[in-house]
Each structure stands twice: as C-alpha cells, then as structure tokens.
Amino acid sequence: QMRKKIVAGNWKMNETLQEGVALAKEINDSLKAEKPNCDVVICTPFIHLASVAQVLDAEGVALGAENCADKEKGAYTGEVSAAMVKSTGAQYVILGHSERRQYYGETAEILKEKVQLALANGLKVIFCCGETLEEREAEKQNEVVKAELEGSVFHLSAEEWKNIVLAYEPIWAIGTGKTATSDQAQEMLAYIRSIVAEKYGKEAAEDTTILYGGSCNASNAAELFSKSDIDGGLIGGASLKAADFKAIIDAW
Ligand code: 3PY
C-alpha cells in the first residue's frame, strides 16, 4: 500500500503554553529514541504552534493546527488565517471536527472556504466527518458522511485531493469513552474509500489516508489499526499523555 499511515493527536483546548511545549518535547524525544512505523502529527492550539515547532525535530513528526479562519486576512478580530498557521512551521490543519460544527456553527459552506484557504496556503487538511447517535440509529450514517464530504471537499481537483487526509469520527464516540467497534469503523472507512473512488478514481482512493477518531486509545488502537481500510487514528484525550500517545503510535 502506498498510502501513509498517520497517528495524529488533537489536543483540543488543553495545556498552557509551558505544559504544551513540555508535552511536545517528551513525545518528540520518545520518537527520536525509536523511529515510529507511521507518520505522527501533533495538532495544538494556535498559541502553541510556533513554540512547539521549535522542539519537534524527530523524523516523521509534523505539526498541525486545530482550525483556521474562513477568510484570507483583514478585519476579523480574533481569527487566525491559514497563512499564519503555515508561517509557524505547521504542515497540517484539522478542519470540520464535530466540536467546531456543533459549538461554533461551522457549516459545510464555511468548511469549504477553510479547506480551500488551507490548501492554497500549502497546508494539508485532516478533514473530519461523522454522524450523531440519532443518525446512526436511523441508519443514516452513510448518507450523512457522504453529504459532509460532498459539501466541503468533493469539489476539489485531483491535484488538491492529494493533500487531504480524512478522519471519520462518529460523534457518539467523541469524548464519551465509547469507541466504534473495529468492524463498525472498518465498514465506514471502506464506504468512504468507495465514494472517494467514485469521485477521484480507484487509484486516488487507494492512496487516500483515512483515519478513525473517537476515543481511540492505547488499548484499542492495535485492533482498529489491524483493519484494512483504517490508516491510523485521530487521537483526543490519549494524545495528552506522552506515554499513551506513544503506545498508540507503537500499535502500528
Ligand atoms: C476524540 O478522540 O475524542 C477526538 O475527538 C479526536 O479528535
């Protein structure tokens, strides 16, 4: 398989600057001591990016933001643009996390703008999708995920698509301690790969990295990663402890 395996940490709104730099250093040191079998991305709050960039020098470790603005620049008080994120040394940005959609009203249309600006500024996008419990119980999960992809990323050119990583995060498994079973995750990731194939062709679909997210941790990572369509994880809480995060990376 050509596609990259990735373990990405999503720190969310955790860690002061000092705590974050210490955590990044600890992770970096452990990866320098033992080269990982996958790519590692550490996604931090905006304020950590420039400082964390200074301490990440292990091979295969990249830095990412958790969000960026839907405007290029200008009078948007409090916002952080894709160009600013890129200028810190970050290579990735997470977009479309369900917490952004739920709590900050990010619509498919807004996310489409963010994706476009991120790519235009040379960032790779980890684009999240996933259904609510209600939608799963109504067996609408495929429909919902397809609509999220159609609404924000399926307009991209084949060239742009190469900089997209997808992350399936069922909302009912985020921060709840509930994980999708590895079979549920595999089934959805295979479905996602099939609709990517319809849109961009089989080869591009085979090359697309698709992650599972939602309470992925050191005790379930190996089982999830053993599935053929699961190319890694987007890790919430377990990315905040260097030993736990390393154990997930070691699950590859
Ligand atoms: C989780 O694991 O809870 C996440 O939302 C990761 O993004």
PDB file of N, CA, C and O in Angstrom, residues 8 12 28 32 69 89 124 126 132 157 212 233 236 243:
ATOM      1  N   ALA A   8      -2.419  11.016  14.558  1.00  0.00           N
ATOM      2  CA  ALA A   8      -2.473  12.461  14.791  1.00  0.00           C
ATOM      3  C   ALA A   8      -3.105  12.733  16.151  1.00  0.00           C
ATOM      4  O   ALA A   8      -4.150  12.170  16.479  1.00  0.00           O
ATOM      5  N   LYS A  12      -7.060  19.624  21.390  1.00  0.00           N
ATOM      6  CA  LYS A  12      -8.260  20.414  21.702  1.00  0.00           C
ATOM      7  C   LYS A  12      -7.858  21.641  22.558  1.00  0.00           C
ATOM      8  O   LYS A  12      -6.763  22.156  22.377  1.00  0.00           O
ATOM      9  N   ASN A  28       8.406  14.084  21.273  1.00  0.00           N
ATOM     10  CA  ASN A  28       9.484  14.162  20.286  1.00  0.00           C
ATOM     11  C   ASN A  28      10.681  13.305  20.704  1.00  0.00           C
ATOM     12  O   ASN A  28      11.253  12.569  19.890  1.00  0.00           O
ATOM     13  N   LYS A  32      12.355  10.129  18.780  1.00  0.00           N
ATOM     14  CA  LYS A  32      13.751  10.163  18.331  1.00  0.00           C
ATOM     15  C   LYS A  32      14.480   8.919  18.800  1.00  0.00           C
ATOM     16  O   LYS A  32      15.328   8.377  18.098  1.00  0.00           O
ATOM     17  N   ALA A  69      -9.058  30.208   9.906  1.00  0.00           N
ATOM     18  CA  ALA A  69     -10.165  31.101   9.533  1.00  0.00           C
ATOM     19  C   ALA A  69     -10.716  30.769   8.152  1.00  0.00           C
ATOM     20  O   ALA A  69     -10.041  30.159   7.324  1.00  0.00           O
ATOM     21  N   GLY A  89       5.311  27.054  10.911  1.00  0.00           N
ATOM     22  CA  GLY A  89       6.015  25.796  10.665  1.00  0.00           C
ATOM     23  C   GLY A  89       5.063  24.614  10.637  1.00  0.00           C
ATOM     24  O   GLY A  89       5.482  23.472  10.412  1.00  0.00           O
ATOM     25  N   LYS A 124      -1.740  20.762   4.564  1.00  0.00           N
ATOM     26  CA  LYS A 124      -2.516  19.545   4.345  1.00  0.00           C
ATOM     27  C   LYS A 124      -3.690  19.590   5.309  1.00  0.00           C
ATOM     28  O   LYS A 124      -3.551  20.072   6.436  1.00  0.00           O
ATOM     29  N   ILE A 126      -6.642  17.692   7.507  1.00  0.00           N
ATOM     30  CA  ILE A 126      -7.258  16.494   8.095  1.00  0.00           C
ATOM     31  C   ILE A 126      -8.732  16.835   8.228  1.00  0.00           C
ATOM     32  O   ILE A 126      -9.128  17.615   9.104  1.00  0.00           O
ATOM     33  N   THR A 132     -24.146  11.574  14.146  1.00  0.00           N
ATOM     34  CA  THR A 132     -24.600  11.557  15.543  1.00  0.00           C
ATOM     35  C   THR A 132     -25.184  10.172  15.867  1.00  0.00           C
ATOM     36  O   THR A 132     -25.430   9.366  14.960  1.00  0.00           O
ATOM     37  N   SER A 157      -9.956  19.572  -6.875  1.00  0.00           N
ATOM     38  CA  SER A 157      -9.348  18.934  -8.040  1.00  0.00           C
ATOM     39  C   SER A 157      -8.572  17.701  -7.583  1.00  0.00           C
ATOM     40  O   SER A 157      -8.269  17.549  -6.385  1.00  0.00           O
ATOM     41  N   TYR A 212      -9.419   6.793  11.762  1.00  0.00           N
ATOM     42  CA  TYR A 212     -10.555   6.645  12.663  1.00  0.00           C
ATOM     43  C   TYR A 212     -10.298   7.538  13.875  1.00  0.00           C
ATOM     44  O   TYR A 212      -9.168   7.595  14.386  1.00  0.00           O
ATOM     45  N   GLY A 233      -5.147   6.920  13.336  1.00  0.00           N
ATOM     46  CA  GLY A 233      -6.132   7.483  14.238  1.00  0.00           C
ATOM     47  C   GLY A 233      -5.957   8.969  14.466  1.00  0.00           C
ATOM     48  O   GLY A 233      -4.850   9.509  14.343  1.00  0.00           O
ATOM     49  N   GLY A 236      -7.820  12.077  20.645  1.00  0.00           N
ATOM     50  CA  GLY A 236      -8.161  13.169  21.550  1.00  0.00           C
ATOM     51  C   GLY A 236      -7.411  13.041  22.865  1.00  0.00           C
ATOM     52  O   GLY A 236      -6.199  13.218  22.942  1.00  0.00           O
ATOM     53  N   ALA A 243       3.139   8.971  27.132  1.00  0.00           N
ATOM     54  CA  ALA A 243       3.251   7.504  27.141  1.00  0.00           C
ATOM     55  C   ALA A 243       2.065   6.856  26.420  1.00  0.00           C
ATOM     56  O   ALA A 243       2.243   5.886  25.667  1.00  0.00           O
TER      57      ALA A 243
END
